[in-house]
Amino acid sequence: MVLSMPSLFCLPFMAPIFSSFLALTLIFPLSNAQGPPSPGFSPSSRVSTVAFHKGFRNLWGPQHQKLDQGSLTVWLDKSSGSGFKSLRSYQSGYFGAAMKLQPGYTAGVITSFYLSNNEEHPGNHDEIDIEFLGTTPDKPYTLQTNVYIRGSGDGNIIGREMKFHLWFDPTKDYHNYAILWNPSEIIFFVDDVPIRRYPRKSDATFPIRPMWVYGSIWDASSWATENGRYKADYNYQPFVGQYTNFKVSGCTANNPASCRPPSASPSGSSSLSRQQALAMNWVQKNYLVYDYCHDPKRDHTQIPEC
């Protein structure tokens, strides 16, 4: 006997299955299940993996950090989160790590990988962020990319956020996330697919001072999930972030001006190839959920690059 879809759905034992299926399609739409078109080039393949202890050190929360066969686990509970920092500062380069996120209720929790010089320039720092904004079980994670230039010295923080959902579930497996920062642009990658390009249009809107590489997990309940609507709930603790496959290659702060960071494209130039640009456009068309340049509530005199 061949059953139609409506007939199948009417079977009592099938109803829970279809309910779960429909819920999943709301979080991970089937229309884009095939993922982005191939970018045709893998910048990560040009950068060797570095052991954690050769490239990084614990920065805070050492009791909430565990290294096991090259994989780093950090966690947040009521007492503390945890963070790590690179051993060197860089003036450009490729910086990446494979990350796996915690499923379930993670509202208010930030799991991050980023560049910053906030310890050297407190209140006036530069920063390039990859941040996963925790969520509730019925909604997908949001990946927030952000760029700060000479930060928050006057108390007026000017963020340049672009937020994305992903074409996969980042809690199921490790995926590679990376920042390529060179003198002319910043490119954010997910599994070697470029998702955002931030060009240098002027010195005033581009970070040019050396930065360190950081990673952390922490409580940002005041803003992280739907502008603070949902807070971290420590009934679900510990909140765990996992990192592996660390990749760092670039020009340190002490390198001569002739030093060149890894290239974003197969041509060796700083610009993306046409195939990479098409892949990025696909991601932005299907998975971009917020762009600061198109936010009517923003003061556009403060973000002239838009």
PDB file of C-alpha atoms in Angstrom:
ATOM      1  CA  MET A   1       0.000   0.000   0.000  1.00  0.00           C
ATOM      2  CA  VAL A   2       1.315   3.444  -0.911  1.00  0.00           C
ATOM      3  CA  LEU A   3       0.463   6.212   1.541  1.00  0.00           C
ATOM      4  CA  SER A   4       0.338   9.883   0.601  1.00  0.00           C
ATOM      5  CA  MET A   5       2.000  12.476   2.791  1.00  0.00           C
ATOM      6  CA  PRO A   6      -1.319  13.493   4.452  1.00  0.00           C
ATOM      7  CA  SER A   7      -2.141   9.810   5.073  1.00  0.00           C
ATOM      8  CA  LEU A   8       1.227   9.219   6.683  1.00  0.00           C
ATOM      9  CA  PHE A   9       0.822  12.253   8.891  1.00  0.00           C
ATOM     10  CA  CYS A  10      -2.500  10.927  10.143  1.00  0.00           C
ATOM     11  CA  LEU A  11      -0.865   7.797  11.521  1.00  0.00           C
ATOM     12  CA  PRO A  12      -0.524   8.308  15.313  1.00  0.00           C
ATOM     13  CA  PHE A  13       3.030   6.956  15.526  1.00  0.00           C
ATOM     14  CA  MET A  14       4.166   9.268  12.714  1.00  0.00           C
ATOM     15  CA  ALA A  15       2.932  12.510  14.238  1.00  0.00           C
ATOM     16  CA  PRO A  16       5.890  13.026  16.635  1.00  0.00           C
ATOM     17  CA  ILE A  17       8.336  12.295  13.807  1.00  0.00           C
ATOM     18  CA  PHE A  18       6.763  14.852  11.500  1.00  0.00           C
ATOM     19  CA  SER A  19       6.568  17.405  14.318  1.00  0.00           C
ATOM     20  CA  SER A  20      10.289  17.033  14.946  1.00  0.00           C
ATOM     21  CA  PHE A  21      10.995  17.223  11.211  1.00  0.00           C
ATOM     22  CA  LEU A  22       9.007  20.427  10.831  1.00  0.00           C
ATOM     23  CA  ALA A  23      10.739  21.981  13.829  1.00  0.00           C
ATOM     24  CA  LEU A  24      14.133  21.188  12.354  1.00  0.00           C
ATOM     25  CA  THR A  25      13.216  22.689   8.990  1.00  0.00           C
ATOM     26  CA  LEU A  26      12.359  25.928  10.746  1.00  0.00           C
ATOM     27  CA  ILE A  27      15.857  26.042  12.223  1.00  0.00           C
ATOM     28  CA  PHE A  28      17.750  24.695   9.192  1.00  0.00           C
ATOM     29  CA  PRO A  29      15.706  25.462   6.033  1.00  0.00           C
ATOM     30  CA  LEU A  30      15.660  22.707   3.424  1.00  0.00           C
ATOM     31  CA  SER A  31      15.767  25.184   0.550  1.00  0.00           C
ATOM     32  CA  ASN A  32      19.424  25.842   1.216  1.00  0.00           C
ATOM     33  CA  ALA A  33      20.385  22.401   2.495  1.00  0.00           C
ATOM     34  CA  GLN A  34      22.973  21.954  -0.236  1.00  0.00           C
ATOM     35  CA  GLY A  35      25.197  24.636   1.277  1.00  0.00           C
ATOM     36  CA  PRO A  36      27.059  27.404  -0.533  1.00  0.00           C
ATOM     37  CA  PRO A  37      28.705  27.015  -3.932  1.00  0.00           C
ATOM     38  CA  SER A  38      32.367  26.070  -3.774  1.00  0.00           C
ATOM     39  CA  PRO A  39      34.665  29.069  -3.343  1.00  0.00           C
ATOM     40  CA  GLY A  40      37.264  27.203  -5.393  1.00  0.00           C
ATOM     41  CA  PHE A  41      40.110  27.933  -2.980  1.00  0.00           C
ATOM     42  CA  SER A  42      40.954  27.015   0.611  1.00  0.00           C
ATOM     43  CA  PRO A  43      43.107  29.622   2.368  1.00  0.00           C
ATOM     44  CA  SER A  44      43.306  27.334   5.399  1.00  0.00           C
ATOM     45  CA  SER A  45      45.194  24.737   3.321  1.00  0.00           C
ATOM     46  CA  ARG A  46      48.088  27.188   3.022  1.00  0.00           C
ATOM     47  CA  VAL A  47      48.442  27.561   6.799  1.00  0.00           C
ATOM     48  CA  SER A  48      49.862  24.868   9.065  1.00  0.00           C
ATOM     49  CA  THR A  49      48.145  23.843  12.276  1.00  0.00           C
ATOM     50  CA  VAL A  50      49.893  25.049  15.422  1.00  0.00           C
ATOM     51  CA  ALA A  51      49.805  23.217  18.760  1.00  0.00           C
ATOM     52  CA  PHE A  52      47.935  25.228  21.376  1.00  0.00           C
ATOM     53  CA  HIS A  53      50.897  25.563  23.742  1.00  0.00           C
ATOM     54  CA  LYS A  54      53.127  26.790  20.900  1.00  0.00           C
ATOM     55  CA  GLY A  55      50.778  29.555  19.866  1.00  0.00           C
ATOM     56  CA  PHE A  56      48.637  30.372  22.898  1.00  0.00           C
ATOM     57  CA  ARG A  57      48.415  30.468  26.670  1.00  0.00           C
ATOM     58  CA  ASN A  58      45.657  30.636  29.241  1.00  0.00           C
ATOM     59  CA  LEU A  59      44.592  34.196  29.976  1.00  0.00           C
ATOM     60  CA  TRP A  60      41.917  33.745  32.645  1.00  0.00           C
ATOM     61  CA  GLY A  61      39.814  31.013  34.201  1.00  0.00           C
ATOM     62  CA  PRO A  62      42.519  28.294  34.148  1.00  0.00           C
ATOM     63  CA  GLN A  63      40.317  25.988  36.214  1.00  0.00           C
ATOM     64  CA  HIS A  64      37.721  26.178  33.404  1.00  0.00           C
ATOM     65  CA  GLN A  65      40.078  25.149  30.628  1.00  0.00           C
ATOM     66  CA  LYS A  66      41.299  21.683  29.613  1.00  0.00           C
ATOM     67  CA  LEU A  67      43.713  20.676  26.855  1.00  0.00           C
ATOM     68  CA  ASP A  68      43.471  17.096  25.588  1.00  0.00           C
ATOM     69  CA  GLN A  69      45.434  15.835  22.546  1.00  0.00           C
ATOM     70  CA  GLY A  70      45.410  19.193  20.817  1.00  0.00           C
ATOM     71  CA  SER A  71      41.768  20.027  21.544  1.00  0.00           C
ATOM     72  CA  LEU A  72      40.946  22.779  24.006  1.00  0.00           C
ATOM     73  CA  THR A  73      37.732  22.749  26.023  1.00  0.00           C
ATOM     74  CA  VAL A  74      36.613  25.874  27.868  1.00  0.00           C
ATOM     75  CA  TRP A  75      33.506  26.207  29.971  1.00  0.00           C
ATOM     76  CA  LEU A  76      31.384  28.706  31.835  1.00  0.00           C
ATOM     77  CA  ASP A  77      29.553  28.115  35.071  1.00  0.00           C
ATOM     78  CA  LYS A  78      28.306  30.343  37.869  1.00  0.00           C
ATOM     79  CA  SER A  79      31.826  30.869  39.193  1.00  0.00           C
ATOM     80  CA  SER A  80      33.742  31.764  36.021  1.00  0.00           C
ATOM     81  CA  GLY A  81      34.272  31.516  32.298  1.00  0.00           C
ATOM     82  CA  SER A  82      37.636  31.139  30.588  1.00  0.00           C
ATOM     83  CA  GLY A  83      39.832  32.710  27.947  1.00  0.00           C
ATOM     84  CA  PHE A  84      43.127  32.276  26.100  1.00  0.00           C
ATOM     85  CA  LYS A  85      45.549  34.562  24.256  1.00  0.00           C
ATOM     86  CA  SER A  86      48.245  34.201  21.601  1.00  0.00           C
ATOM     87  CA  LEU A  87      51.898  34.333  22.613  1.00  0.00           C
ATOM     88  CA  ARG A  88      52.622  37.038  20.032  1.00  0.00           C
ATOM     89  CA  SER A  89      50.927  40.099  18.612  1.00  0.00           C
ATOM     90  CA  TYR A  90      50.407  40.496  14.863  1.00  0.00           C
ATOM     91  CA  GLN A  91      50.026  43.361  12.440  1.00  0.00           C
ATOM     92  CA  SER A  92      48.347  41.166   9.806  1.00  0.00           C
ATOM     93  CA  GLY A  93      47.741  37.512   9.062  1.00  0.00           C
ATOM     94  CA  TYR A  94      45.430  34.501   8.883  1.00  0.00           C
ATOM     95  CA  PHE A  95      43.922  33.379  12.209  1.00  0.00           C
ATOM     96  CA  GLY A  96      41.610  30.404  12.523  1.00  0.00           C
ATOM     97  CA  ALA A  97      40.335  27.563  14.655  1.00  0.00           C
ATOM     98  CA  ALA A  98      37.852  24.727  14.376  1.00  0.00           C
ATOM     99  CA  MET A  99      35.072  25.160  16.918  1.00  0.00           C
ATOM    100  CA  LYS A 100      32.181  23.084  18.189  1.00  0.00           C
ATOM    101  CA  LEU A 101      29.359  24.650  20.185  1.00  0.00           C
ATOM    102  CA  GLN A 102      27.066  23.385  22.919  1.00  0.00           C
ATOM    103  CA  PRO A 103      23.504  22.415  21.951  1.00  0.00           C
ATOM    104  CA  GLY A 104      20.394  23.214  23.956  1.00  0.00           C
ATOM    105  CA  TYR A 105      19.807  26.315  26.033  1.00  0.00           C
ATOM    106  CA  THR A 106      22.841  28.616  25.763  1.00  0.00           C
ATOM    107  CA  ALA A 107      21.154  32.038  25.843  1.00  0.00           C
ATOM    108  CA  GLY A 108      23.357  34.840  27.164  1.00  0.00           C
ATOM    109  CA  VAL A 109      26.579  32.917  26.529  1.00  0.00           C
ATOM    110  CA  ILE A 110      29.262  34.114  24.089  1.00  0.00           C
ATOM    111  CA  THR A 111      31.791  31.692  22.586  1.00  0.00           C
ATOM    112  CA  SER A 112      34.387  33.665  20.644  1.00  0.00           C
ATOM    113  CA  PHE A 113      37.561  33.787  18.571  1.00  0.00           C
ATOM    114  CA  TYR A 114      38.884  37.273  17.884  1.00  0.00           C
ATOM    115  CA  LEU A 115      41.730  39.762  17.535  1.00  0.00           C
ATOM    116  CA  SER A 116      42.166  42.664  19.936  1.00  0.00           C
ATOM    117  CA  ASN A 117      44.604  45.087  21.537  1.00  0.00           C
ATOM    118  CA  ASN A 118      42.318  46.016  24.425  1.00  0.00           C
ATOM    119  CA  GLU A 119      44.960  45.238  27.053  1.00  0.00           C
ATOM    120  CA  GLU A 120      47.431  47.609  25.391  1.00  0.00           C
ATOM    121  CA  HIS A 121      44.891  50.343  24.565  1.00  0.00           C
ATOM    122  CA  PRO A 122      42.131  50.148  27.189  1.00  0.00           C
ATOM    123  CA  GLY A 123      39.170  52.310  26.260  1.00  0.00           C
ATOM    124  CA  ASN A 124      40.671  53.024  22.834  1.00  0.00           C
ATOM    125  CA  HIS A 125      41.251  49.605  21.321  1.00  0.00           C
ATOM    126  CA  ASP A 126      40.832  47.827  17.993  1.00  0.00           C
ATOM    127  CA  GLU A 127      39.065  44.504  17.599  1.00  0.00           C
ATOM    128  CA  ILE A 128      37.985  41.986  14.947  1.00  0.00           C
ATOM    129  CA  ASP A 129      35.400  39.505  16.243  1.00  0.00           C
ATOM    130  CA  ILE A 130      33.917  36.130  15.521  1.00  0.00           C
ATOM    131  CA  GLU A 131      31.314  35.624  18.247  1.00  0.00           C
ATOM    132  CA  PHE A 132      28.662  32.963  18.613  1.00  0.00           C
ATOM    133  CA  LEU A 133      25.621  34.380  20.376  1.00  0.00           C
ATOM    134  CA  GLY A 134      23.984  31.774  22.578  1.00  0.00           C
ATOM    135  CA  THR A 135      20.413  30.791  21.862  1.00  0.00           C
ATOM    136  CA  THR A 136      17.308  28.936  22.966  1.00  0.00           C
ATOM    137  CA  PRO A 137      16.659  25.370  21.797  1.00  0.00           C
ATOM    138  CA  ASP A 138      14.081  26.399  19.172  1.00  0.00           C
ATOM    139  CA  LYS A 139      16.342  28.860  17.362  1.00  0.00           C
ATOM    140  CA  PRO A 140      19.708  28.623  15.551  1.00  0.00           C
ATOM    141  CA  TYR A 141      22.964  30.110  16.751  1.00  0.00           C
ATOM    142  CA  THR A 142      23.854  33.546  15.422  1.00  0.00           C
ATOM    143  CA  LEU A 143      27.429  34.122  14.269  1.00  0.00           C
ATOM    144  CA  GLN A 144      28.279  37.785  14.808  1.00  0.00           C
ATOM    145  CA  THR A 145      31.207  39.369  12.985  1.00  0.00           C
ATOM    146  CA  ASN A 146      32.337  42.764  14.186  1.00  0.00           C
ATOM    147  CA  VAL A 147      35.059  45.352  13.699  1.00  0.00           C
ATOM    148  CA  TYR A 148      36.040  48.060  16.193  1.00  0.00           C
ATOM    149  CA  ILE A 149      38.441  50.881  15.436  1.00  0.00           C
ATOM    150  CA  ARG A 150      39.904  52.774  18.389  1.00  0.00           C
ATOM    151  CA  GLY A 151      37.048  51.353  20.384  1.00  0.00           C
ATOM    152  CA  SER A 152      35.214  53.033  23.173  1.00  0.00           C
ATOM    153  CA  GLY A 153      37.341  55.792  24.626  1.00  0.00           C
ATOM    154  CA  ASP A 154      34.504  58.310  24.689  1.00  0.00           C
ATOM    155  CA  GLY A 155      31.971  55.795  25.968  1.00  0.00           C
ATOM    156  CA  ASN A 156      30.302  55.618  22.570  1.00  0.00           C
ATOM    157  CA  ILE A 157      31.051  52.139  21.249  1.00  0.00           C
ATOM    158  CA  ILE A 158      30.812  52.034  17.461  1.00  0.00           C
ATOM    159  CA  GLY A 159      30.336  48.447  16.364  1.00  0.00           C
ATOM    160  CA  ARG A 160      30.242  47.287  12.766  1.00  0.00           C
ATOM    161  CA  GLU A 161      28.199  44.146  13.164  1.00  0.00           C
ATOM    162  CA  MET A 162      27.106  41.722  10.487  1.00  0.00           C
ATOM    163  CA  LYS A 163      25.222  38.694  11.807  1.00  0.00           C
ATOM    164  CA  PHE A 164      24.629  35.352  10.135  1.00  0.00           C
ATOM    165  CA  HIS A 165      22.842  32.094  10.627  1.00  0.00           C
ATOM    166  CA  LEU A 166      24.666  29.053   9.258  1.00  0.00           C
ATOM    167  CA  TRP A 167      23.840  26.416   6.657  1.00  0.00           C
ATOM    168  CA  PHE A 168      24.715  23.658   9.141  1.00  0.00           C
ATOM    169  CA  ASP A 169      24.282  22.907  12.831  1.00  0.00           C
ATOM    170  CA  PRO A 170      27.476  24.149  14.575  1.00  0.00           C
ATOM    171  CA  THR A 171      26.781  21.911  17.596  1.00  0.00           C
ATOM    172  CA  LYS A 172      27.041  18.643  15.638  1.00  0.00           C
ATOM    173  CA  ASP A 173      30.691  18.793  14.607  1.00  0.00           C
ATOM    174  CA  TYR A 174      33.761  20.986  14.360  1.00  0.00           C
ATOM    175  CA  HIS A 175      33.787  23.668  11.662  1.00  0.00           C
ATOM    176  CA  ASN A 176      36.570  26.060  10.734  1.00  0.00           C
ATOM    177  CA  TYR A 177      36.197  29.778  11.408  1.00  0.00           C
ATOM    178  CA  ALA A 178      38.854  32.278  10.424  1.00  0.00           C
ATOM    179  CA  ILE A 179      39.815  35.930  10.071  1.00  0.00           C
ATOM    180  CA  LEU A 180      42.177  37.107   7.357  1.00  0.00           C
ATOM    181  CA  TRP A 181      43.450  40.612   8.111  1.00  0.00           C
ATOM    182  CA  ASN A 182      45.854  42.360   5.758  1.00  0.00           C
ATOM    183  CA  PRO A 183      46.652  46.026   5.098  1.00  0.00           C
ATOM    184  CA  SER A 184      43.795  46.403   2.610  1.00  0.00           C
ATOM    185  CA  GLU A 185      40.914  44.303   3.938  1.00  0.00           C
ATOM    186  CA  ILE A 186      39.454  41.949   6.533  1.00  0.00           C
ATOM    187  CA  ILE A 187      37.750  38.752   5.378  1.00  0.00           C
ATOM    188  CA  PHE A 188      35.757  36.379   7.591  1.00  0.00           C
ATOM    189  CA  PHE A 189      35.622  32.691   6.577  1.00  0.00           C
ATOM    190  CA  VAL A 190      33.482  29.714   7.563  1.00  0.00           C
ATOM    191  CA  ASP A 191      34.923  26.421   6.294  1.00  0.00           C
ATOM    192  CA  ASP A 192      36.950  28.450   3.769  1.00  0.00           C
ATOM    193  CA  VAL A 193      33.809  30.126   2.426  1.00  0.00           C
ATOM    194  CA  PRO A 194      34.137  33.917   2.698  1.00  0.00           C
ATOM    195  CA  ILE A 195      31.051  35.338   4.417  1.00  0.00           C
ATOM    196  CA  ARG A 196      32.102  38.983   4.832  1.00  0.00           C
ATOM    197  CA  ARG A 197      34.674  41.344   3.360  1.00  0.00           C
ATOM    198  CA  TYR A 198      35.473  44.618   5.135  1.00  0.00           C
ATOM    199  CA  PRO A 199      37.707  46.779   2.906  1.00  0.00           C
ATOM    200  CA  ARG A 200      40.040  49.530   4.056  1.00  0.00           C
ATOM    201  CA  LYS A 201      38.395  52.716   2.812  1.00  0.00           C
ATOM    202  CA  SER A 202      40.336  55.032   5.141  1.00  0.00           C
ATOM    203  CA  ASP A 203      42.737  54.822   8.077  1.00  0.00           C
ATOM    204  CA  ALA A 204      39.961  56.138  10.321  1.00  0.00           C
ATOM    205  CA  THR A 205      37.739  53.126   9.639  1.00  0.00           C
ATOM    206  CA  PHE A 206      40.331  50.328   9.596  1.00  0.00           C
ATOM    207  CA  PRO A 207      42.382  48.710  12.396  1.00  0.00           C
ATOM    208  CA  ILE A 208      46.095  49.207  11.749  1.00  0.00           C
ATOM    209  CA  ARG A 209      47.695  48.694  15.185  1.00  0.00           C
ATOM    210  CA  PRO A 210      49.061  45.254  16.207  1.00  0.00           C
ATOM    211  CA  MET A 211      46.628  42.847  17.851  1.00  0.00           C
ATOM    212  CA  TRP A 212      46.704  39.558  19.757  1.00  0.00           C
ATOM    213  CA  VAL A 213      44.536  36.511  19.058  1.00  0.00           C
ATOM    214  CA  TYR A 214      42.013  35.568  21.742  1.00  0.00           C
ATOM    215  CA  GLY A 215      39.299  33.032  22.454  1.00  0.00           C
ATOM    216  CA  SER A 216      36.828  32.956  25.320  1.00  0.00           C
ATOM    217  CA  ILE A 217      33.510  31.847  26.759  1.00  0.00           C
ATOM    218  CA  TRP A 218      31.674  34.305  29.002  1.00  0.00           C
ATOM    219  CA  ASP A 219      28.316  35.586  30.231  1.00  0.00           C
ATOM    220  CA  ALA A 220      26.967  38.440  28.114  1.00  0.00           C
ATOM    221  CA  SER A 221      23.365  38.159  29.288  1.00  0.00           C
ATOM    222  CA  SER A 222      22.766  41.897  29.025  1.00  0.00           C
ATOM    223  CA  TRP A 223      22.861  41.820  25.205  1.00  0.00           C
ATOM    224  CA  ALA A 224      23.866  38.515  23.596  1.00  0.00           C
ATOM    225  CA  THR A 225      20.516  36.830  22.929  1.00  0.00           C
ATOM    226  CA  GLU A 226      17.753  38.924  21.360  1.00  0.00           C
ATOM    227  CA  ASN A 227      19.199  42.091  22.917  1.00  0.00           C
ATOM    228  CA  GLY A 228      19.174  40.623  26.404  1.00  0.00           C
ATOM    229  CA  ARG A 229      15.657  39.198  26.357  1.00  0.00           C
ATOM    230  CA  TYR A 230      16.981  35.759  27.288  1.00  0.00           C
ATOM    231  CA  LYS A 231      19.657  35.449  29.997  1.00  0.00           C
ATOM    232  CA  ALA A 232      22.155  32.774  30.915  1.00  0.00           C
ATOM    233  CA  ASP A 233      20.376  30.131  32.994  1.00  0.00           C
ATOM    234  CA  TYR A 234      22.852  28.307  35.207  1.00  0.00           C
ATOM    235  CA  ASN A 235      20.476  25.409  35.659  1.00  0.00           C
ATOM    236  CA  TYR A 236      22.008  24.331  32.329  1.00  0.00           C
ATOM    237  CA  GLN A 237      25.645  24.772  33.382  1.00  0.00           C
ATOM    238  CA  PRO A 238      28.366  24.123  32.449  1.00  0.00           C
ATOM    239  CA  PHE A 239      28.284  25.842  29.057  1.00  0.00           C
ATOM    240  CA  VAL A 240      31.059  24.359  26.941  1.00  0.00           C
ATOM    241  CA  GLY A 241      33.044  25.534  23.922  1.00  0.00           C
ATOM    242  CA  GLN A 242      35.540  23.323  22.084  1.00  0.00           C
ATOM    243  CA  TYR A 243      38.475  24.438  19.914  1.00  0.00           C
ATOM    244  CA  THR A 244      40.980  22.547  17.809  1.00  0.00           C
ATOM    245  CA  ASN A 245      43.007  22.888  14.591  1.00  0.00           C
ATOM    246  CA  PHE A 246      44.468  26.275  15.528  1.00  0.00           C
ATOM    247  CA  LYS A 247      45.971  28.134  12.558  1.00  0.00           C
ATOM    248  CA  VAL A 248      48.029  31.286  12.943  1.00  0.00           C
ATOM    249  CA  SER A 249      50.244  32.705  10.224  1.00  0.00           C
ATOM    250  CA  GLY A 250      51.146  36.294   9.642  1.00  0.00           C
ATOM    251  CA  CYS A 251      53.371  39.233  10.308  1.00  0.00           C
ATOM    252  CA  THR A 252      54.194  39.794  13.951  1.00  0.00           C
ATOM    253  CA  ALA A 253      54.520  43.268  15.369  1.00  0.00           C
ATOM    254  CA  ASN A 254      58.322  42.933  15.053  1.00  0.00           C
ATOM    255  CA  ASN A 255      58.396  41.829  11.411  1.00  0.00           C
ATOM    256  CA  PRO A 256      59.721  44.282   8.809  1.00  0.00           C
ATOM    257  CA  ALA A 257      57.288  46.243   6.650  1.00  0.00           C
ATOM    258  CA  SER A 258      58.146  43.946   3.732  1.00  0.00           C
ATOM    259  CA  CYS A 259      56.406  41.014   5.483  1.00  0.00           C
ATOM    260  CA  ARG A 260      53.344  39.767   3.596  1.00  0.00           C
ATOM    261  CA  PRO A 261      50.499  37.792   5.225  1.00  0.00           C
ATOM    262  CA  PRO A 262      48.862  34.753   3.559  1.00  0.00           C
ATOM    263  CA  SER A 263      46.620  35.487   0.599  1.00  0.00           C
ATOM    264  CA  ALA A 264      42.842  35.196   0.591  1.00  0.00           C
ATOM    265  CA  SER A 265      42.661  34.098  -3.042  1.00  0.00           C
ATOM    266  CA  PRO A 266      44.378  31.661  -5.431  1.00  0.00           C
ATOM    267  CA  SER A 267      45.919  34.502  -7.444  1.00  0.00           C
ATOM    268  CA  GLY A 268      47.959  35.620  -4.454  1.00  0.00           C
ATOM    269  CA  SER A 269      46.307  39.023  -4.504  1.00  0.00           C
ATOM    270  CA  SER A 270      44.432  40.501  -1.583  1.00  0.00           C
ATOM    271  CA  SER A 271      41.091  40.483  -3.413  1.00  0.00           C
ATOM    272  CA  LEU A 272      38.689  37.567  -3.590  1.00  0.00           C
ATOM    273  CA  SER A 273      38.405  35.602  -6.825  1.00  0.00           C
ATOM    274  CA  ARG A 274      35.149  35.733  -8.782  1.00  0.00           C
ATOM    275  CA  GLN A 275      34.255  32.250  -7.532  1.00  0.00           C
ATOM    276  CA  GLN A 276      34.901  33.262  -3.924  1.00  0.00           C
ATOM    277  CA  ALA A 277      32.815  36.408  -4.384  1.00  0.00           C
ATOM    278  CA  LEU A 278      29.918  34.334  -5.745  1.00  0.00           C
ATOM    279  CA  ALA A 279      30.077  32.031  -2.708  1.00  0.00           C
ATOM    280  CA  MET A 280      30.096  35.031  -0.358  1.00  0.00           C
ATOM    281  CA  ASN A 281      27.142  36.596  -2.152  1.00  0.00           C
ATOM    282  CA  TRP A 282      25.226  33.324  -1.804  1.00  0.00           C
ATOM    283  CA  VAL A 283      25.823  33.273   1.961  1.00  0.00           C
ATOM    284  CA  GLN A 284      24.797  36.905   2.360  1.00  0.00           C
ATOM    285  CA  LYS A 285      21.668  36.399   0.262  1.00  0.00           C
ATOM    286  CA  ASN A 286      20.531  33.325   2.205  1.00  0.00           C
ATOM    287  CA  TYR A 287      21.931  33.628   5.739  1.00  0.00           C
ATOM    288  CA  LEU A 288      22.698  37.266   6.565  1.00  0.00           C
ATOM    289  CA  VAL A 289      20.284  38.359   9.307  1.00  0.00           C
ATOM    290  CA  TYR A 290      21.685  41.787  10.261  1.00  0.00           C
ATOM    291  CA  ASP A 291      23.876  44.395   8.562  1.00  0.00           C
ATOM    292  CA  TYR A 292      24.771  47.539  10.491  1.00  0.00           C
ATOM    293  CA  CYS A 293      25.004  49.529   7.250  1.00  0.00           C
ATOM    294  CA  HIS A 294      21.304  48.913   6.607  1.00  0.00           C
ATOM    295  CA  ASP A 295      20.102  49.627  10.155  1.00  0.00           C
ATOM    296  CA  PRO A 296      17.995  52.838  10.117  1.00  0.00           C
ATOM    297  CA  LYS A 297      18.523  53.230  13.871  1.00  0.00           C
ATOM    298  CA  ARG A 298      22.276  53.695  13.466  1.00  0.00           C
ATOM    299  CA  ASP A 299      23.908  57.128  13.228  1.00  0.00           C
ATOM    300  CA  HIS A 300      25.489  56.843   9.784  1.00  0.00           C
ATOM    301  CA  THR A 301      27.760  59.828  10.380  1.00  0.00           C
ATOM    302  CA  GLN A 302      29.718  57.471  12.679  1.00  0.00           C
ATOM    303  CA  ILE A 303      30.061  54.721  10.062  1.00  0.00           C
ATOM    304  CA  PRO A 304      31.148  56.581   6.908  1.00  0.00           C
ATOM    305  CA  GLU A 305      32.421  53.385   5.282  1.00  0.00           C
ATOM    306  CA  CYS A 306      28.782  52.405   4.655  1.00  0.00           C
TER     307      CYS A 306
END
